[in-house]
mmCIF file of C-alpha atoms in Angstrom:
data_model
loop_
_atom_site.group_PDB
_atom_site.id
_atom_site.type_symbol
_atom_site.label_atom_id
_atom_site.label_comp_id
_atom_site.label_asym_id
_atom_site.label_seq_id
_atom_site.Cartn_x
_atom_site.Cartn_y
_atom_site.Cartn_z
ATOM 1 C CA UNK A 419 -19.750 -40.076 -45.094
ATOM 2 C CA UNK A 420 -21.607 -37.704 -42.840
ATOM 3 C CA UNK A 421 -18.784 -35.232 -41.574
ATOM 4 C CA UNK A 422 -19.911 -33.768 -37.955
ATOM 5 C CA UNK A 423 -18.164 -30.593 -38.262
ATOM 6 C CA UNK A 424 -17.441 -28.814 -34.947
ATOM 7 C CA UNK A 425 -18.990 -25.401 -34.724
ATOM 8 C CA UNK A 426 -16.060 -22.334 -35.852
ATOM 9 C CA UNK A 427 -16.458 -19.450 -34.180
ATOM 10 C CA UNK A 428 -17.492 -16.168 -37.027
ATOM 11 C CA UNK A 429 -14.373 -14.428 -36.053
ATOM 12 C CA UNK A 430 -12.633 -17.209 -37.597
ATOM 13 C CA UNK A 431 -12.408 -16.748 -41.520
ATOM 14 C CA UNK A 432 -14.261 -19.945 -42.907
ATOM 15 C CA UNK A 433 -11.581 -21.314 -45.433
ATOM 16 C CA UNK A 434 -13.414 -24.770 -44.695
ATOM 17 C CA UNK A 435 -16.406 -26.803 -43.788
ATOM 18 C CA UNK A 436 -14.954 -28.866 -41.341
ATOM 19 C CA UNK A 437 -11.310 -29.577 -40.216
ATOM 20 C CA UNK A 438 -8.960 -31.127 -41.976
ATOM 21 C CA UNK A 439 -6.550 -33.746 -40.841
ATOM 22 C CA UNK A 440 -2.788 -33.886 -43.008
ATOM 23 C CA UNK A 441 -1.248 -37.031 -42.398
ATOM 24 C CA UNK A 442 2.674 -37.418 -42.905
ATOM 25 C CA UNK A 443 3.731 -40.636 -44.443
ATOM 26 C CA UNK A 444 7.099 -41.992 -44.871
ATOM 27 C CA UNK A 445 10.362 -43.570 -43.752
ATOM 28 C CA UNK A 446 12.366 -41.326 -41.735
ATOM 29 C CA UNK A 447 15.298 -38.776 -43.015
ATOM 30 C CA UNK A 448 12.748 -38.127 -45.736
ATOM 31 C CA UNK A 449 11.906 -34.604 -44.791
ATOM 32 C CA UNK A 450 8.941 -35.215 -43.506
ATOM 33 C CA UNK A 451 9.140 -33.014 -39.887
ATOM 34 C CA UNK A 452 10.395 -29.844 -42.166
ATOM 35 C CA UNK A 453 7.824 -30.399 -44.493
ATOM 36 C CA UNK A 454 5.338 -30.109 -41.775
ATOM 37 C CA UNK A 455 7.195 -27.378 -40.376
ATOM 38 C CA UNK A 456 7.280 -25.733 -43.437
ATOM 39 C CA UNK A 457 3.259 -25.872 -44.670
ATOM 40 C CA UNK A 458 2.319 -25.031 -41.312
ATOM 41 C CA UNK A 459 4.294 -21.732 -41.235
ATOM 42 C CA UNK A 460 2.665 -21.112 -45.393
ATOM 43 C CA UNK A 461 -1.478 -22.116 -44.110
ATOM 44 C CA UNK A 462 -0.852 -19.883 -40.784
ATOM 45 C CA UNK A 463 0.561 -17.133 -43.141
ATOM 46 C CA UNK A 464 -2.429 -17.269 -45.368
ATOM 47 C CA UNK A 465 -4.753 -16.849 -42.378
ATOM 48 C CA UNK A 466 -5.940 -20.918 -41.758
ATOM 49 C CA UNK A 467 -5.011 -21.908 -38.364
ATOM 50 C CA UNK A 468 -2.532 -24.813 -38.315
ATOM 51 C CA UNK A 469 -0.831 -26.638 -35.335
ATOM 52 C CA UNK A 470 1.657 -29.507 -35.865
ATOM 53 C CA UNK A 471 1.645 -32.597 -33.632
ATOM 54 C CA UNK A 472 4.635 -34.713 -33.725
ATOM 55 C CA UNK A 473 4.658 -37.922 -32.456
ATOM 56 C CA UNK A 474 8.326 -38.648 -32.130
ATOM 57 C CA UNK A 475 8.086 -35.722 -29.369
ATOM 58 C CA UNK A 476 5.363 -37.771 -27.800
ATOM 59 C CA UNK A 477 7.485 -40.753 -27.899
ATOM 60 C CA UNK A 478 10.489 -38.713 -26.393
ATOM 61 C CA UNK A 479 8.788 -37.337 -23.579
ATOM 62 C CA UNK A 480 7.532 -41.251 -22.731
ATOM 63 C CA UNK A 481 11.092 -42.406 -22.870
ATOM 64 C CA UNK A 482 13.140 -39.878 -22.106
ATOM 65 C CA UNK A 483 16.757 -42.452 -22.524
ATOM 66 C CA UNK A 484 16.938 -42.878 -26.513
ATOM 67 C CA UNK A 485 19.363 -46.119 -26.483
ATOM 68 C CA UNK A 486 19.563 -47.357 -29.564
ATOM 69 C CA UNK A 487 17.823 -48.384 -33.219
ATOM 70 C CA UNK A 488 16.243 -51.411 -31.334
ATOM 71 C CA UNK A 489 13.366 -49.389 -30.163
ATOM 72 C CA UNK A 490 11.700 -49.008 -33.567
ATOM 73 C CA UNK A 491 12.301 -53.162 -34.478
ATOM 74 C CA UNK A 492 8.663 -54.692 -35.039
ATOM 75 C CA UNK A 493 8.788 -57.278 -32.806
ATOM 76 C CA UNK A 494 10.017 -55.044 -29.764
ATOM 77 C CA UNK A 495 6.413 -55.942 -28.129
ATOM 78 C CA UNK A 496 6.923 -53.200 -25.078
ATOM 79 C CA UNK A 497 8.418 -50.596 -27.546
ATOM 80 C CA UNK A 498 5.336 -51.049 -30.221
ATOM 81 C CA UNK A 499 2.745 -50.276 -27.262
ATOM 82 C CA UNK A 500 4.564 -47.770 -26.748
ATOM 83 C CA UNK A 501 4.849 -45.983 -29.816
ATOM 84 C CA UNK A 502 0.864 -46.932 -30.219
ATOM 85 C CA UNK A 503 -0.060 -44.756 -27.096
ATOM 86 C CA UNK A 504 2.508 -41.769 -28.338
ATOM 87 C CA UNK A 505 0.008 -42.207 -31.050
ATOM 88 C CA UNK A 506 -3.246 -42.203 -29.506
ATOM 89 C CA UNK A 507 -2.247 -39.249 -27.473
ATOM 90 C CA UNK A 508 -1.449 -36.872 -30.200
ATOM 91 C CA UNK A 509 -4.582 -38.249 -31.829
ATOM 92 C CA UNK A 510 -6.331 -37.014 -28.690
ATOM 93 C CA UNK A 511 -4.417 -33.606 -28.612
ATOM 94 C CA UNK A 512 -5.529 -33.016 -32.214
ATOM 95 C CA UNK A 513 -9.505 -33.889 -31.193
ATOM 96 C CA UNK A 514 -9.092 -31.125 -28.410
ATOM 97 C CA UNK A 515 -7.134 -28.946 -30.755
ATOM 98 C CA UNK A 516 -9.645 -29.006 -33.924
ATOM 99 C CA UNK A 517 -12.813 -29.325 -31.575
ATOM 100 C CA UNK A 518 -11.883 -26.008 -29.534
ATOM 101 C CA UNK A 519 -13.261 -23.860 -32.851
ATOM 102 C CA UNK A 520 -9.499 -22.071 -33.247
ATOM 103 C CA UNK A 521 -7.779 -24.691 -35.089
ATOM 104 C CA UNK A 522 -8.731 -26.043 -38.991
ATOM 105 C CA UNK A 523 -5.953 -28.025 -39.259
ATOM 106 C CA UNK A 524 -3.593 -30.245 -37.694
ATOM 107 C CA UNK A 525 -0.186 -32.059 -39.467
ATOM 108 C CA UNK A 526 0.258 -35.148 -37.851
ATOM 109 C CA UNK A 527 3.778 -35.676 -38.277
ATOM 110 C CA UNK A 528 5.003 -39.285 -37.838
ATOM 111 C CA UNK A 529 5.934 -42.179 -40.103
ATOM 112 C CA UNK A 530 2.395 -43.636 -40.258
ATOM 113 C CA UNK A 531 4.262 -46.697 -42.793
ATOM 114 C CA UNK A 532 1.781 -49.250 -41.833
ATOM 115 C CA UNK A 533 -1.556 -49.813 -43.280
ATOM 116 C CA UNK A 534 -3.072 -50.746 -40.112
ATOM 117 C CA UNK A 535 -2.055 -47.324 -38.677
ATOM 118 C CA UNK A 536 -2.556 -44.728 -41.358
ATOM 119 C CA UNK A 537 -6.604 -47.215 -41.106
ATOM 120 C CA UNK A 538 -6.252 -46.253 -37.513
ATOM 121 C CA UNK A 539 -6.084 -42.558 -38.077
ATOM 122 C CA UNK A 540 -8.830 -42.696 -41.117
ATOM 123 C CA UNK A 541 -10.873 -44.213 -38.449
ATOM 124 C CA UNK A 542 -10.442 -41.203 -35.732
ATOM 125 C CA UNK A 543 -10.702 -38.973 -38.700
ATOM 126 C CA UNK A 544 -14.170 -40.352 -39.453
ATOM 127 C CA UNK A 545 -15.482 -40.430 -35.969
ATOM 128 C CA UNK A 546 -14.443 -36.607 -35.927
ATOM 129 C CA UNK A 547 -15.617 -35.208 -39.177
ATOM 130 C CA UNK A 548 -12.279 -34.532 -40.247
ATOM 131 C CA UNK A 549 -11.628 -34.378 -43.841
ATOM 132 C CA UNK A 550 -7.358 -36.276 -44.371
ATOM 133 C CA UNK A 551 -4.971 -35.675 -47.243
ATOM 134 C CA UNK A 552 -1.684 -37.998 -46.934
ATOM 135 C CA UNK A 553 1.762 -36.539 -47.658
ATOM 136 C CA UNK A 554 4.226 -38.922 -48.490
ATOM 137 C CA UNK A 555 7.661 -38.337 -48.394
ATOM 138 C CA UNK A 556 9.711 -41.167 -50.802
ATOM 139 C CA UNK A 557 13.313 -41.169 -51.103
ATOM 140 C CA UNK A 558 16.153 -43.921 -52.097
ATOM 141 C CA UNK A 559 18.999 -41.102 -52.963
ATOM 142 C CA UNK A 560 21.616 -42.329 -50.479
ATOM 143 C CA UNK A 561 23.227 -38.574 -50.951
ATOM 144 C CA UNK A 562 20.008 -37.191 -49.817
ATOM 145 C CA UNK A 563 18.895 -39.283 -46.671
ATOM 146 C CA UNK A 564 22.734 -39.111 -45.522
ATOM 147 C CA UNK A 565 22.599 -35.149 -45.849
ATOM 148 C CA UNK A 566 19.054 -35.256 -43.740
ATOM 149 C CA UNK A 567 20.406 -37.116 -40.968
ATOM 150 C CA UNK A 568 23.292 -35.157 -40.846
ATOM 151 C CA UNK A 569 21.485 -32.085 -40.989
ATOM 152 C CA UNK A 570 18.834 -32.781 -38.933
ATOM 153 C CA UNK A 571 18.988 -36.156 -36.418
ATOM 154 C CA UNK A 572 22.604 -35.223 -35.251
ATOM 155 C CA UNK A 573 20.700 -31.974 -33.361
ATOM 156 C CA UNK A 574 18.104 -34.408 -32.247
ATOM 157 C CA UNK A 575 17.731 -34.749 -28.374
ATOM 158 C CA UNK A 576 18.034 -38.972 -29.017
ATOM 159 C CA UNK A 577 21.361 -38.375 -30.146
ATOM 160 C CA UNK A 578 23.206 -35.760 -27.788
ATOM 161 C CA UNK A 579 26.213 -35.873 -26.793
ATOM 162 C CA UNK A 580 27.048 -38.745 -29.463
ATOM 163 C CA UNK A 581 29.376 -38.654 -32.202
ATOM 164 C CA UNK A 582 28.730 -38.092 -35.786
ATOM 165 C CA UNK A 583 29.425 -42.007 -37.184
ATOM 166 C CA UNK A 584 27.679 -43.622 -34.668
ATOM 167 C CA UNK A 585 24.623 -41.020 -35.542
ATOM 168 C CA UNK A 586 24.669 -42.085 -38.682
ATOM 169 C CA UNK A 587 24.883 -45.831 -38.189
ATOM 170 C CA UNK A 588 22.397 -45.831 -35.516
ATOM 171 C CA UNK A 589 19.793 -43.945 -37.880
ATOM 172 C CA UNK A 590 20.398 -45.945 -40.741
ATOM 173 C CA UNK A 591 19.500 -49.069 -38.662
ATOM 174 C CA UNK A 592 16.439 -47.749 -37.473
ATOM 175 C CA UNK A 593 15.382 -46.784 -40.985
ATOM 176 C CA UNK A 594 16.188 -50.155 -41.849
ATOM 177 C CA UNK A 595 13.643 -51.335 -39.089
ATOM 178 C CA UNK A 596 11.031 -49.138 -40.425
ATOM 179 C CA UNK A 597 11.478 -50.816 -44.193
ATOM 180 C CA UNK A 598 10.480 -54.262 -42.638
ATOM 181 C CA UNK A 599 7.121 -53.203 -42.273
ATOM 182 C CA UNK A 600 6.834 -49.942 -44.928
ATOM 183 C CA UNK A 601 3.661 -50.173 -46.914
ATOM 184 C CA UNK A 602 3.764 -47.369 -49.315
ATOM 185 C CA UNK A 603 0.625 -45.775 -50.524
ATOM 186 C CA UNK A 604 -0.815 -47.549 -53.054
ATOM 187 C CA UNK A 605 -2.772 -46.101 -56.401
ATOM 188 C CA UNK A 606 -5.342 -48.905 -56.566
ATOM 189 C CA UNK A 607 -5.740 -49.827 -52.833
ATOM 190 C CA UNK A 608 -6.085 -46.297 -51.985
ATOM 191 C CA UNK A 609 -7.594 -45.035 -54.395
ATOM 192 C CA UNK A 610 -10.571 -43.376 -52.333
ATOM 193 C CA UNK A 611 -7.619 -41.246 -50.632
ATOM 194 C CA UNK A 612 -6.576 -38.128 -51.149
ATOM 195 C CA UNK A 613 -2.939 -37.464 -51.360
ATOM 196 C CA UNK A 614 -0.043 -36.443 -53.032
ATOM 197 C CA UNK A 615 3.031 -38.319 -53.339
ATOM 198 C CA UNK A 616 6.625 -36.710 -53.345
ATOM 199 C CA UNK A 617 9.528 -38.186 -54.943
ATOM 200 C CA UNK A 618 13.247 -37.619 -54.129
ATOM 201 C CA UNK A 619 12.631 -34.457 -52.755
ATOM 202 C CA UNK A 620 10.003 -32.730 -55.329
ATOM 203 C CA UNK A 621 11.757 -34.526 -58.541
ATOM 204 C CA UNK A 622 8.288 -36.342 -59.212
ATOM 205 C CA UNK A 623 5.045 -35.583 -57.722
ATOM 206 C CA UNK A 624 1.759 -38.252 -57.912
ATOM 207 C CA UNK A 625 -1.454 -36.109 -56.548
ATOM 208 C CA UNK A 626 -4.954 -38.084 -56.268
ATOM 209 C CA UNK A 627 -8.107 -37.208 -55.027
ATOM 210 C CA UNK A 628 -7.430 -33.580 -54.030
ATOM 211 C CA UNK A 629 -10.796 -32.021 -52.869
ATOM 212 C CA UNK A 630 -11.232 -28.529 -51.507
ATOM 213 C CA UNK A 631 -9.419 -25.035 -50.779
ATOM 214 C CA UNK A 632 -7.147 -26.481 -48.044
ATOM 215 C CA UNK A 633 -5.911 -29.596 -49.593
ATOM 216 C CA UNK A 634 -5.985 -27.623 -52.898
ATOM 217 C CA UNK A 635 -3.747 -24.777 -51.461
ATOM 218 C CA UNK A 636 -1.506 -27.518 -49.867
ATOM 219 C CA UNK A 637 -0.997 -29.158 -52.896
ATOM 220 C CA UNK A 638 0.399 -26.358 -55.000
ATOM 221 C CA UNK A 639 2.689 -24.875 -52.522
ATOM 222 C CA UNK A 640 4.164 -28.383 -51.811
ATOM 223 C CA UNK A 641 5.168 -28.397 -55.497
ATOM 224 C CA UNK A 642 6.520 -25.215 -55.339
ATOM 225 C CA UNK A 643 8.633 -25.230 -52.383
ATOM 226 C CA UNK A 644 12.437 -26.395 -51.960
ATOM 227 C CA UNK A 645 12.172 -29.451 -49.869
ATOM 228 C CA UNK A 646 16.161 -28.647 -48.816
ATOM 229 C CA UNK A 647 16.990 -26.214 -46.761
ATOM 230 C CA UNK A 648 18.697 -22.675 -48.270
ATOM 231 C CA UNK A 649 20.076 -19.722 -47.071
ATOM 232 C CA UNK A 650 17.703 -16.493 -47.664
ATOM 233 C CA UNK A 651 19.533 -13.082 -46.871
ATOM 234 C CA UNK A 652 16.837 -10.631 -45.884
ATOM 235 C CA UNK A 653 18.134 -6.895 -45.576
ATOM 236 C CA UNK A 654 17.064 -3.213 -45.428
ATOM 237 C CA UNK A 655 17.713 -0.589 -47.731
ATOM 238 C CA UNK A 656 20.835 1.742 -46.837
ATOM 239 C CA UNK A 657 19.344 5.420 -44.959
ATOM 240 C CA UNK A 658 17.623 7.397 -47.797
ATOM 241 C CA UNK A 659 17.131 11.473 -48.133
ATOM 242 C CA UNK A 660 13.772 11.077 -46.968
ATOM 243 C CA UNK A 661 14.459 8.426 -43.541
ATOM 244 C CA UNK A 662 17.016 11.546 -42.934
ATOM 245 C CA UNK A 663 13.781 13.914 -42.101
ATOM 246 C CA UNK A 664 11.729 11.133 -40.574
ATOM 247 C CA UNK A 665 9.436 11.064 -44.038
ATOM 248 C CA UNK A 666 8.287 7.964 -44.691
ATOM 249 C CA UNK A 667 7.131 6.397 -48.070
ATOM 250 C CA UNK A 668 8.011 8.366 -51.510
ATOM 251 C CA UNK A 669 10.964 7.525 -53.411
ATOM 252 C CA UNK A 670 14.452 9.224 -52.359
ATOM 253 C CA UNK A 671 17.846 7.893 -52.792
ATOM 254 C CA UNK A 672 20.168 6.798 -50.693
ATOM 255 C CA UNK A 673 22.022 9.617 -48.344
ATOM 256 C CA UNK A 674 25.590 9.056 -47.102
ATOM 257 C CA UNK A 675 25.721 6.709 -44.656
ATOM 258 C CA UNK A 676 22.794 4.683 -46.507
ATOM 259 C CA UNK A 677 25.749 4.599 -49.702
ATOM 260 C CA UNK A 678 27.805 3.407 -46.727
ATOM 261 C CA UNK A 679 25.733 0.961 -45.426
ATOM 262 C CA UNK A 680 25.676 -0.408 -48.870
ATOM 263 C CA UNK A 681 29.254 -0.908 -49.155
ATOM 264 C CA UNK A 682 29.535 -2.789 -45.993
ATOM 265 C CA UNK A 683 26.683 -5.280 -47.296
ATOM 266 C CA UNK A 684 28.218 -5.433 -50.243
ATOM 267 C CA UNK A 685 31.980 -6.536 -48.733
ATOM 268 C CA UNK A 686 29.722 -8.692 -46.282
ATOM 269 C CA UNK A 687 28.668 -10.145 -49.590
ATOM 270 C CA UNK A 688 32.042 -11.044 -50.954
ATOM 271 C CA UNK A 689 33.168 -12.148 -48.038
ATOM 272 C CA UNK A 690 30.458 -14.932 -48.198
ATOM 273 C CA UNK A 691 31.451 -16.589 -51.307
ATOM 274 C CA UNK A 692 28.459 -17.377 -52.401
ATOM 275 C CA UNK A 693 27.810 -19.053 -55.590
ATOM 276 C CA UNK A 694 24.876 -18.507 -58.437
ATOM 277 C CA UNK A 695 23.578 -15.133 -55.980
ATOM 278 C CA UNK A 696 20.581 -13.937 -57.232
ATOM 279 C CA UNK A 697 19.657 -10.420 -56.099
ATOM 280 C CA UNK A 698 15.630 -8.879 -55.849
ATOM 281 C CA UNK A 699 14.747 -5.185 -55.258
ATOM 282 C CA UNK A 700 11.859 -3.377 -54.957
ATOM 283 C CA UNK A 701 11.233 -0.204 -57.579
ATOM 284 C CA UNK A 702 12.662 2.386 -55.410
ATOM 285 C CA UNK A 703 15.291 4.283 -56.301
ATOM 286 C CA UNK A 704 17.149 3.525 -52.230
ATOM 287 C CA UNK A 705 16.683 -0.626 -52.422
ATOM 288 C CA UNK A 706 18.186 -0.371 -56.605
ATOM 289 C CA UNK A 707 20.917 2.080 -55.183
ATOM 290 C CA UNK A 708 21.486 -0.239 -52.601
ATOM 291 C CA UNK A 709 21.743 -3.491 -54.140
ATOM 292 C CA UNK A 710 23.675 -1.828 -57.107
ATOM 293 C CA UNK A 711 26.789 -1.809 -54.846
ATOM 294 C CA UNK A 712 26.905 -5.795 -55.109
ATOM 295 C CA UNK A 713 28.342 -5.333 -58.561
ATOM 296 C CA UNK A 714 26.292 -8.348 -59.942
ATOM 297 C CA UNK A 715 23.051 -8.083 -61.824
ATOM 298 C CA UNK A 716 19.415 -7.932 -60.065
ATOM 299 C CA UNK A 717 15.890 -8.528 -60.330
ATOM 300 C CA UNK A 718 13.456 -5.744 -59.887
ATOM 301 C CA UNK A 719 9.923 -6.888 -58.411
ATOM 302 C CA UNK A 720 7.038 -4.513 -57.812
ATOM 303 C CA UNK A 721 5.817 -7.306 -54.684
ATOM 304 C CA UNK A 722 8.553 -5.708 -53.021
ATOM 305 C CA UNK A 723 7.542 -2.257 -52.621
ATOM 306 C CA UNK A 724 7.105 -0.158 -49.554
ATOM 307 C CA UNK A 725 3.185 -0.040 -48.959
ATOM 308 C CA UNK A 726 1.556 2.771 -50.263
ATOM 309 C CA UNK A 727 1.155 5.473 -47.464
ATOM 310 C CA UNK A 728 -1.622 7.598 -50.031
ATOM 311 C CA UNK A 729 -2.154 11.242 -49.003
ATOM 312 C CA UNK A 730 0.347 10.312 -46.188
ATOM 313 C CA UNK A 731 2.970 9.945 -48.367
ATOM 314 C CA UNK A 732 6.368 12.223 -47.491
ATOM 315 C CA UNK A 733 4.762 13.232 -44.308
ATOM 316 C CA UNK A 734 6.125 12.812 -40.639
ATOM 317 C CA UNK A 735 4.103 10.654 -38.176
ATOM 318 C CA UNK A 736 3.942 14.362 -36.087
ATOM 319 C CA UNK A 737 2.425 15.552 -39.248
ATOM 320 C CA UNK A 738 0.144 12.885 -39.737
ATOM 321 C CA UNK A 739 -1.185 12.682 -36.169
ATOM 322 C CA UNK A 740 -1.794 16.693 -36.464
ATOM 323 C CA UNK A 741 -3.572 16.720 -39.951
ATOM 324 C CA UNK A 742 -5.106 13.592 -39.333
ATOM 325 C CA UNK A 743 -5.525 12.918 -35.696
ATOM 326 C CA UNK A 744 -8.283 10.016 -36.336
ATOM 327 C CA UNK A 745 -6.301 7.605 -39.232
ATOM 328 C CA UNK A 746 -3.018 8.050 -36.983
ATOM 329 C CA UNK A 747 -5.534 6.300 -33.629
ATOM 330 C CA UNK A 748 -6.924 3.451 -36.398
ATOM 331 C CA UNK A 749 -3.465 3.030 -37.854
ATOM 332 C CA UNK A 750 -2.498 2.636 -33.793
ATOM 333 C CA UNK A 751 -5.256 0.340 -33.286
ATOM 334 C CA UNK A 752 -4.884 -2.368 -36.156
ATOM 335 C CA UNK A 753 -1.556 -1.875 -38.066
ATOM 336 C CA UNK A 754 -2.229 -4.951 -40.040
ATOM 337 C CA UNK A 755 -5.508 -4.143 -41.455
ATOM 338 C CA UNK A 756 -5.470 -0.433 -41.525
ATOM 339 C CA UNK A 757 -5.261 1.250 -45.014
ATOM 340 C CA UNK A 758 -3.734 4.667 -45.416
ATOM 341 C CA UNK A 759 -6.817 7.408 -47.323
ATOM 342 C CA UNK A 760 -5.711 6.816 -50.987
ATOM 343 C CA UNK A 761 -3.201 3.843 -49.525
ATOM 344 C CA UNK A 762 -2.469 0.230 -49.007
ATOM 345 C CA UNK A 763 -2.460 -1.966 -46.179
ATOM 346 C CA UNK A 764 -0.221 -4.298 -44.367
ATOM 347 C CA UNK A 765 -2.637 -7.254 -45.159
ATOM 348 C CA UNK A 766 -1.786 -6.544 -48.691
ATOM 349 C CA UNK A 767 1.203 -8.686 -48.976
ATOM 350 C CA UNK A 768 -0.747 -11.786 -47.377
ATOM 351 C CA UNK A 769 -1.834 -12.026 -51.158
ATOM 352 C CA UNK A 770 2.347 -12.057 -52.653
ATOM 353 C CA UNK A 771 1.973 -15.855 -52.902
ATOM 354 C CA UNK A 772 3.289 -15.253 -56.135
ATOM 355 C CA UNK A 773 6.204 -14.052 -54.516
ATOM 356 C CA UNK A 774 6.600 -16.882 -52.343
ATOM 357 C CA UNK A 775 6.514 -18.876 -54.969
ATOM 358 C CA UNK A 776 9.176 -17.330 -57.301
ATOM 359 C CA UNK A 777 11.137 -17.514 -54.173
ATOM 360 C CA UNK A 778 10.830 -20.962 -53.680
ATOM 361 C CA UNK A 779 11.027 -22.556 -57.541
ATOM 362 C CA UNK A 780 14.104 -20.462 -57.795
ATOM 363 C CA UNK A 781 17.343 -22.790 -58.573
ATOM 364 C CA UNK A 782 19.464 -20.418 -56.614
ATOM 365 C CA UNK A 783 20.415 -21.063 -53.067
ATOM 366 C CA UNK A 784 21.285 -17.842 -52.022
ATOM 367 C CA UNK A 785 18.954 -14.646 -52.043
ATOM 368 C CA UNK A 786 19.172 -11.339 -50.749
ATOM 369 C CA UNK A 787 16.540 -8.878 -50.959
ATOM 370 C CA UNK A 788 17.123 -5.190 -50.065
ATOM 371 C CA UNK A 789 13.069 -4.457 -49.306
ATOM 372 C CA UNK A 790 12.182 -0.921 -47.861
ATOM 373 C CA UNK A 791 10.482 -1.694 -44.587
ATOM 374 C CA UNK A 792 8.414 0.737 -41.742
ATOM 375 C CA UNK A 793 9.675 0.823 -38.110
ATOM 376 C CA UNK A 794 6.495 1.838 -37.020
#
């Protein structure tokens, strides 16, 4: 078809032609909202701007009083117009959105079961110049949809103030009215698509018709990712020789109260219980010392290093703004882009998607990762 792509402004980086559109498909308590939660946070990351629109918010801000399951039944005439403009306003929000030259992609997160809806949103697509890929979510693992709507739908503003069972029964019933009229995505009908298909929570994967950098770079992180949520412990390094004179970079070990501070972490540790706790350092000598404390074995992963400071390496900031008055201003400036003389800079680790990745595939649930990190 003839795409009318909107005009990007240059100071956007050009990742792709024209927009693209990624529709959500699926029954709900499939994971669909954090998956779109999820790849949003990854494409922004990587530097393509991405805004989610999600429709059940539209639908929630039209009828404010969530009653009950009956709401989503087919023939609930009122309720189905309803839901249809929800629709057709988050369609319009995603026109304004892509068409103002800042966004490249919007996740349009709803069910979208039907045929005659998903052909509704290939048809705005179309009219647009936006290229689509379909995500859809498929689960039957009663364990799994039970945990999601635990998990996520008792938090949800329909349900406050309700108790847990009649959560659960509510949600189940709704589900049930969204099988009545569930039309999967289908390998010969849709052939012409481009999707991927996800089953029981990244167990199986069917991809089709994948074209581009964006749907490309979609693809492979939604087949590396953990579709459940985890618990990732993030922490700092205990004080080192060098943070004691305000040096930063070079490779020191840990001084008193950083031998201190790793004790506490590591009886914070304990006290967690956690079970199959896998462990990642950097090289240096303070996050090693640090996470040795733990008592249980660790992985050591250059991606985790303290950027490179170069000839600035071991100094003070006072030294560096004295010997080099004119980096210290550009480092000021643009702390993201700016590379130390001889160094490395910030925008380095927007290429650790191998990182990301090992992170993600990892069978663990629990992580902690004593990084060295920069105040400054």
């Amino acid at each position: 078809m003839d795409e009318k792509c909107p005009k990007i402004p240059a100071s956007v980086p050009q990742f792709t032609n024209c927009p693209t559109m990624v529709i959500l498909v699926g029954l709900s308590a499939r994971g669909k909202t954090y998956i779109s939660r999820k790849l949003t946070r990854y494409l922004n990351w990587i530097g393509i701007p991405t805004k989610v629109f999600n429709v059940g918010q539209y639908r929630r801000d039209a009828v404010p009083s969530y009653e009950n399951y009956e709401f989503f039944r087919h023939d609930n005439k009122e309720a189905m117009r309803i839901r249809r403009q929800c629709a057709l306003a988050a369609l319009k929000d995603v026109r304004t959105y892509l068409s103002s030259g800042e966004g490249q992609v919007a996740v349009f997160d709803a069910t979208n079961t039907t045929r005659e809806r998903r052909a509704l949103i290939l048809r705005f697509a179309k009219e647009n110049g936006y290229k689509v890929l379909f995500i859809e979510s498929i689960c039957d693992d009663p364990k799994i949809i039970e945990e999601n709507i635990k998990q996520v739908k008792l938090s949800s503003p329909d349900y406050k103030g309700r108790e847990q069972d009649e959560v659960v029964t509510d949600f189940l019933q709704r589900i049930e009215c969204y099988k009545a009229t569930y039309e999967p995505l289908d390998e010969e009908l849709d052939s012409g698509l481009s999707y991927i298909r996800i089953f029981e929570a990244g167990r199986r994967y069917l991809v089709s018709g994948v074209q581009g950098h964006v749907q490309s770079r979609t693809v492979y992180y939604l087949m590396n990712i953990h579709l459940a949520p985890r618990v990732i412990y993030l922490s700092r390094h205990g004080e080192s020789q060098l943070n004691l004179r305000g040096r930063i970079g070079g490779d020191a070990g840990l001084a008193p109260r950083g031998r201190q501070y790793a004790q506490a972490l590591a009886e914070f540790i304990r006290g967690q219980r956690l079970r199959e706790l896998k462990v990642w350092t950097s090289h240096m000598r303070r996050t090693i010392e640090t996470a040795e404390a733990l008592g249980v074995p660790y992985e050591q992963w250059k991606a985790l290093n303290e950027i490179d400071a170069g000839v600035c390496e071991e100094m003070t900031y006072e030294e560096i703004q004295e010997r080099y008055p004119k980096e210290f201003a550009l480092r000021d400036q643009d702390k993201y882009r700016y590379r130390y003389p001889k160094g490395e800079p910030l925008q380095l680790f927007m290429d650790g998607f191998a990182m990301v990745t090992k992170v993600e595939t990892a069978h663990s649930f629990k992580f902690i990762a004593p990084v060295p990190l920069r105040k400054k």
